[in-house]
Amino acid sequence: VPRATDQPGPGRERLNRARVLDAAIALADAEGIDALTMRRLAQGLGVEAMSLYNHIANKNDLLDAMLDRVTDEIELHGDGSDWRRRTRGRAVSAHAVLVRHPWAAWLWTSRLSIGPARMRYVDAALLGLREAGFAPGLLDRAYHTIENHIVGHALQALGFPLDTQQMKEMGASLMRTFPVEQYPELAAHIRYHLDGPEGGDDEFEFGLDLILDGLERMRTADRTGAA
Amino acid sequence: VPRATDQPGPGRERLNRARVLDAAIALADAEGIDALTMRRLAQGLGVEAMSLYNHIANKNDLLDAMLDRVTDEIELHGDGSDWRRRTRGRAVSAHAVLVRHPWAAWLWTSRLSIGPARMRYVDAALLGLREAGFAPGLLDRAYHTIENHIVGHALQALGFPLDTQQMKEMGASLMRTFPVEQYPELAAHIRYHLDGPEGGDDEFEFGLDLILDGLERMRTADRTGAA
DNA sequence: ACCTGAACACCGTTCAAGT
DNA sequence: ACCTGAACACCGTTCAAGT
């Protein structure tokens, strides 16, 4: 089977790691992480699956590299005069990246080896808290609480991967067969999300501010107590 | 190949849905969700993989049923005089279940169809907040913030699936090659977890109390404002 | 140095055949 | 009604062979 771009030339670029990663991210963004198979990825690049192994060690290596590449999209050093504004901006940016690349949200927690971009991110987040004056014990808890909220919300949002239109349809069909009298609160909750005010999109920032407010209160109590 | 238990009798129980689910949960608990394949599960039950399809529709059905079965382990109605104590108890119980069954933590967010146990759980959680007097908009945000924290923490904890001993070893070997001067905060963070006070296990409850405190403050502000 | 065909050991699942 | 052997269409990955 002859192909139009079989011979080297302008139409057929050489494969390299960056091209593999970009194609893998584009595929996972567009069709989900399950669609990302070695054969499918290779096909999109006009190559056989086995060629990929010249540029990546294996699929785990590919996933780690993909995650680190999108992690690098996080805005680490937003402007803002105080720790709260800067931490908030960083959290919002991290959350946006995980929502933009849904597959990255669950790699975020499940991959055990972390790359340079992730190290920079963690270092910046911790530095921000230390400069704010959090003592080690409180700093550690504060960091993890914020992280939990970011990844928790991204994964919840992602677990319901429907746009507004799809959601209304599914909700409506669900409500027809739903045992409303058995689960009245759940029914009311679904109804709220169906015809509630469109702006239910501030849920992430609501919880984030709740957490940051609480941390700020502890921080000042801690400092005045120590002084 | 003759087997000792090939013929019906006391040594060879009939297969049924409950036995399939129990075996699947035991396997996933013991060896992780990746070890749960239809062939492996069948083997543990002394049967061929295809026999399983007489009791479950497919693997998705199996996963949904497994999740709902462990979700039923959550203590829904703890005692406590106020909403805060009851909500706290329910959250702690839900978190404990997800930590006890690590595979369940990510099914929790990724499965779109929810079973009866999950419906009971959500209904109880929402009811607790409504009885506390949260108005619809605040109630919805409160519910999701608590949920995010539960699943976020369970997944983070699970992303580092090592006991204390393993963690010290891995941390120590990491610290030997780690570019400390490049990521000083991250290095300090790892060191803190390595030889910090053993009781770093209250992180979940720290964040939970932070959130509940904030919600209680908003609740009373809301009520006094309305009165 | 990079690419590939054939192969291996796995998956979930279908289907006709057994009892 | 339940169980099974053989098969299908997939996986990730290895390896010897090509250029």
Short mmCIF file of N, CA and C in Angstrom, two decimals, chain B residues 11-77:
data_model
loop_
_atom_site.label_atom_id
_atom_site.label_comp_id
_atom_site.label_asym_id
_atom_site.label_seq_id
_atom_site.Cartn_x
_atom_site.Cartn_y
_atom_site.Cartn_z
N GLY B 11 -18.57 -28.75 48.23
CA GLY B 11 -17.33 -28.03 47.94
C GLY B 11 -17.48 -27.03 46.82
N ARG B 12 -18.57 -27.10 46.10
CA ARG B 12 -18.73 -26.27 44.92
C ARG B 12 -20.08 -25.54 44.95
N GLU B 13 -20.05 -24.29 45.45
CA GLU B 13 -21.31 -23.53 45.54
C GLU B 13 -21.70 -23.00 44.17
N ARG B 14 -22.97 -22.81 44.02
CA ARG B 14 -23.48 -22.22 42.79
C ARG B 14 -23.08 -20.75 42.74
N LEU B 15 -22.78 -20.29 41.56
CA LEU B 15 -22.40 -18.88 41.40
C LEU B 15 -23.65 -18.01 41.47
N ASN B 16 -23.50 -16.84 42.06
CA ASN B 16 -24.60 -15.86 42.02
C ASN B 16 -24.00 -14.46 42.09
N ARG B 17 -24.84 -13.47 41.92
CA ARG B 17 -24.37 -12.10 41.81
C ARG B 17 -23.61 -11.66 43.07
N ALA B 18 -24.13 -12.00 44.23
CA ALA B 18 -23.49 -11.59 45.48
C ALA B 18 -22.08 -12.16 45.59
N ARG B 19 -21.92 -13.44 45.22
CA ARG B 19 -20.60 -14.04 45.31
C ARG B 19 -19.64 -13.37 44.33
N VAL B 20 -20.13 -13.04 43.14
CA VAL B 20 -19.28 -12.37 42.15
C VAL B 20 -18.83 -11.01 42.69
N LEU B 21 -19.77 -10.25 43.26
CA LEU B 21 -19.43 -8.92 43.78
C LEU B 21 -18.44 -9.01 44.93
N ASP B 22 -18.69 -9.92 45.86
CA ASP B 22 -17.78 -10.06 47.00
C ASP B 22 -16.37 -10.42 46.55
N ALA B 23 -16.29 -11.34 45.62
CA ALA B 23 -14.97 -11.75 45.13
C ALA B 23 -14.28 -10.59 44.41
N ALA B 24 -15.04 -9.83 43.65
CA ALA B 24 -14.48 -8.70 42.90
C ALA B 24 -13.95 -7.63 43.86
N ILE B 25 -14.71 -7.34 44.90
CA ILE B 25 -14.29 -6.34 45.88
C ILE B 25 -13.04 -6.83 46.63
N ALA B 26 -13.05 -8.08 47.02
CA ALA B 26 -11.89 -8.63 47.73
C ALA B 26 -10.64 -8.56 46.87
N LEU B 27 -10.80 -8.90 45.60
CA LEU B 27 -9.66 -8.87 44.67
C LEU B 27 -9.15 -7.44 44.47
N ALA B 28 -10.07 -6.51 44.25
CA ALA B 28 -9.68 -5.11 44.04
C ALA B 28 -9.04 -4.52 45.29
N ASP B 29 -9.57 -4.86 46.46
CA ASP B 29 -8.98 -4.40 47.72
C ASP B 29 -7.56 -4.92 47.88
N ALA B 30 -7.38 -6.21 47.57
CA ALA B 30 -6.11 -6.86 47.86
C ALA B 30 -5.03 -6.52 46.83
N GLU B 31 -5.41 -6.44 45.55
CA GLU B 31 -4.38 -6.31 44.53
C GLU B 31 -4.56 -5.11 43.60
N GLY B 32 -5.54 -4.28 43.88
CA GLY B 32 -5.74 -3.10 43.05
C GLY B 32 -6.69 -3.34 41.91
N ILE B 33 -7.23 -2.26 41.40
CA ILE B 33 -8.27 -2.35 40.38
C ILE B 33 -7.73 -2.92 39.06
N ASP B 34 -6.45 -2.74 38.81
CA ASP B 34 -5.87 -3.26 37.57
C ASP B 34 -5.82 -4.78 37.56
N ALA B 35 -5.76 -5.37 38.75
CA ALA B 35 -5.72 -6.83 38.84
C ALA B 35 -7.10 -7.44 38.62
N LEU B 36 -8.11 -6.59 38.65
CA LEU B 36 -9.48 -7.08 38.47
C LEU B 36 -9.81 -7.23 37.00
N THR B 37 -9.51 -8.42 36.47
CA THR B 37 -9.91 -8.72 35.09
C THR B 37 -10.95 -9.83 35.16
N MET B 38 -11.72 -9.94 34.12
CA MET B 38 -12.78 -10.94 34.12
C MET B 38 -12.20 -12.35 34.28
N ARG B 39 -11.11 -12.59 33.61
CA ARG B 39 -10.50 -13.92 33.68
C ARG B 39 -9.95 -14.22 35.07
N ARG B 40 -9.31 -13.21 35.66
CA ARG B 40 -8.72 -13.38 36.99
C ARG B 40 -9.81 -13.57 38.04
N LEU B 41 -10.85 -12.78 37.93
CA LEU B 41 -11.97 -12.88 38.86
C LEU B 41 -12.62 -14.25 38.77
N ALA B 42 -12.83 -14.71 37.55
CA ALA B 42 -13.45 -16.02 37.34
C ALA B 42 -12.59 -17.12 37.93
N GLN B 43 -11.30 -17.02 37.71
CA GLN B 43 -10.37 -18.01 38.22
C GLN B 43 -10.47 -18.16 39.74
N GLY B 44 -10.55 -17.02 40.41
CA GLY B 44 -10.70 -17.04 41.86
C GLY B 44 -11.98 -17.71 42.33
N LEU B 45 -12.97 -17.71 41.45
CA LEU B 45 -14.26 -18.32 41.78
C LEU B 45 -14.35 -19.75 41.26
N GLY B 46 -13.27 -20.24 40.65
CA GLY B 46 -13.26 -21.61 40.14
C GLY B 46 -14.16 -21.82 38.95
N VAL B 47 -14.16 -20.83 38.06
CA VAL B 47 -15.12 -20.83 36.97
C VAL B 47 -14.47 -20.19 35.75
N GLU B 48 -15.07 -20.29 34.59
CA GLU B 48 -14.52 -19.62 33.42
C GLU B 48 -15.05 -18.19 33.32
N ALA B 49 -14.30 -17.32 32.66
CA ALA B 49 -14.66 -15.91 32.58
C ALA B 49 -16.07 -15.70 32.03
N MET B 50 -16.45 -16.50 31.08
CA MET B 50 -17.73 -16.28 30.42
C MET B 50 -18.93 -16.55 31.33
N SER B 51 -18.70 -17.34 32.36
CA SER B 51 -19.78 -17.64 33.31
C SER B 51 -20.24 -16.38 34.05
N LEU B 52 -19.32 -15.46 34.22
CA LEU B 52 -19.65 -14.24 34.95
C LEU B 52 -20.78 -13.47 34.29
N TYR B 53 -20.84 -13.58 32.97
CA TYR B 53 -21.84 -12.80 32.23
C TYR B 53 -23.26 -13.30 32.46
N ASN B 54 -23.40 -14.40 33.16
CA ASN B 54 -24.74 -14.84 33.56
C ASN B 54 -25.24 -14.04 34.76
N HIS B 55 -24.33 -13.35 35.44
CA HIS B 55 -24.71 -12.66 36.67
C HIS B 55 -24.48 -11.16 36.64
N ILE B 56 -23.67 -10.72 35.72
CA ILE B 56 -23.48 -9.28 35.52
C ILE B 56 -23.60 -8.99 34.02
N ALA B 57 -24.04 -7.77 33.70
CA ALA B 57 -24.25 -7.42 32.29
C ALA B 57 -22.91 -7.28 31.57
N ASN B 58 -21.98 -6.60 32.21
CA ASN B 58 -20.65 -6.39 31.64
C ASN B 58 -19.76 -5.80 32.72
N LYS B 59 -18.55 -5.43 32.36
CA LYS B 59 -17.63 -4.96 33.40
C LYS B 59 -18.06 -3.64 34.03
N ASN B 60 -18.65 -2.76 33.23
CA ASN B 60 -19.16 -1.50 33.78
C ASN B 60 -20.23 -1.76 34.84
N ASP B 61 -21.11 -2.68 34.53
CA ASP B 61 -22.15 -3.06 35.49
C ASP B 61 -21.50 -3.58 36.77
N LEU B 62 -20.48 -4.38 36.61
CA LEU B 62 -19.76 -4.92 37.78
C LEU B 62 -19.18 -3.79 38.62
N LEU B 63 -18.51 -2.83 37.98
CA LEU B 63 -17.89 -1.72 38.71
C LEU B 63 -18.94 -0.88 39.43
N ASP B 64 -20.04 -0.60 38.75
CA ASP B 64 -21.12 0.16 39.38
C ASP B 64 -21.65 -0.56 40.62
N ALA B 65 -21.84 -1.85 40.49
CA ALA B 65 -22.38 -2.63 41.61
C ALA B 65 -21.40 -2.71 42.77
N MET B 66 -20.11 -2.85 42.45
CA MET B 66 -19.08 -2.88 43.49
C MET B 66 -19.08 -1.57 44.28
N LEU B 67 -19.12 -0.46 43.53
CA LEU B 67 -19.09 0.85 44.17
C LEU B 67 -20.30 1.03 45.08
N ASP B 68 -21.46 0.64 44.60
CA ASP B 68 -22.65 0.84 45.43
C ASP B 68 -22.61 -0.04 46.68
N ARG B 69 -22.02 -1.20 46.54
CA ARG B 69 -21.94 -2.10 47.69
C ARG B 69 -21.06 -1.52 48.80
N VAL B 70 -19.93 -0.93 48.46
CA VAL B 70 -19.09 -0.34 49.51
C VAL B 70 -19.64 1.01 49.98
N THR B 71 -20.33 1.71 49.09
CA THR B 71 -20.95 2.98 49.49
C THR B 71 -21.93 2.74 50.63
N ASP B 72 -22.52 1.55 50.62
CA ASP B 72 -23.48 1.20 51.67
C ASP B 72 -22.81 1.05 53.04
N GLU B 73 -21.50 1.01 53.07
CA GLU B 73 -20.77 0.91 54.35
C GLU B 73 -20.73 2.25 55.10
N ILE B 74 -21.06 3.33 54.39
CA ILE B 74 -20.99 4.66 55.02
C ILE B 74 -22.06 4.79 56.10
N GLU B 75 -21.64 5.29 57.24
CA GLU B 75 -22.56 5.56 58.35
C GLU B 75 -23.31 6.86 58.06
N LEU B 76 -24.59 6.74 57.76
CA LEU B 76 -25.36 7.92 57.32
C LEU B 76 -25.87 8.76 58.48
N HIS B 77 -26.29 8.09 59.55
CA HIS B 77 -27.00 8.83 60.60
C HIS B 77 -26.28 8.73 61.94
#
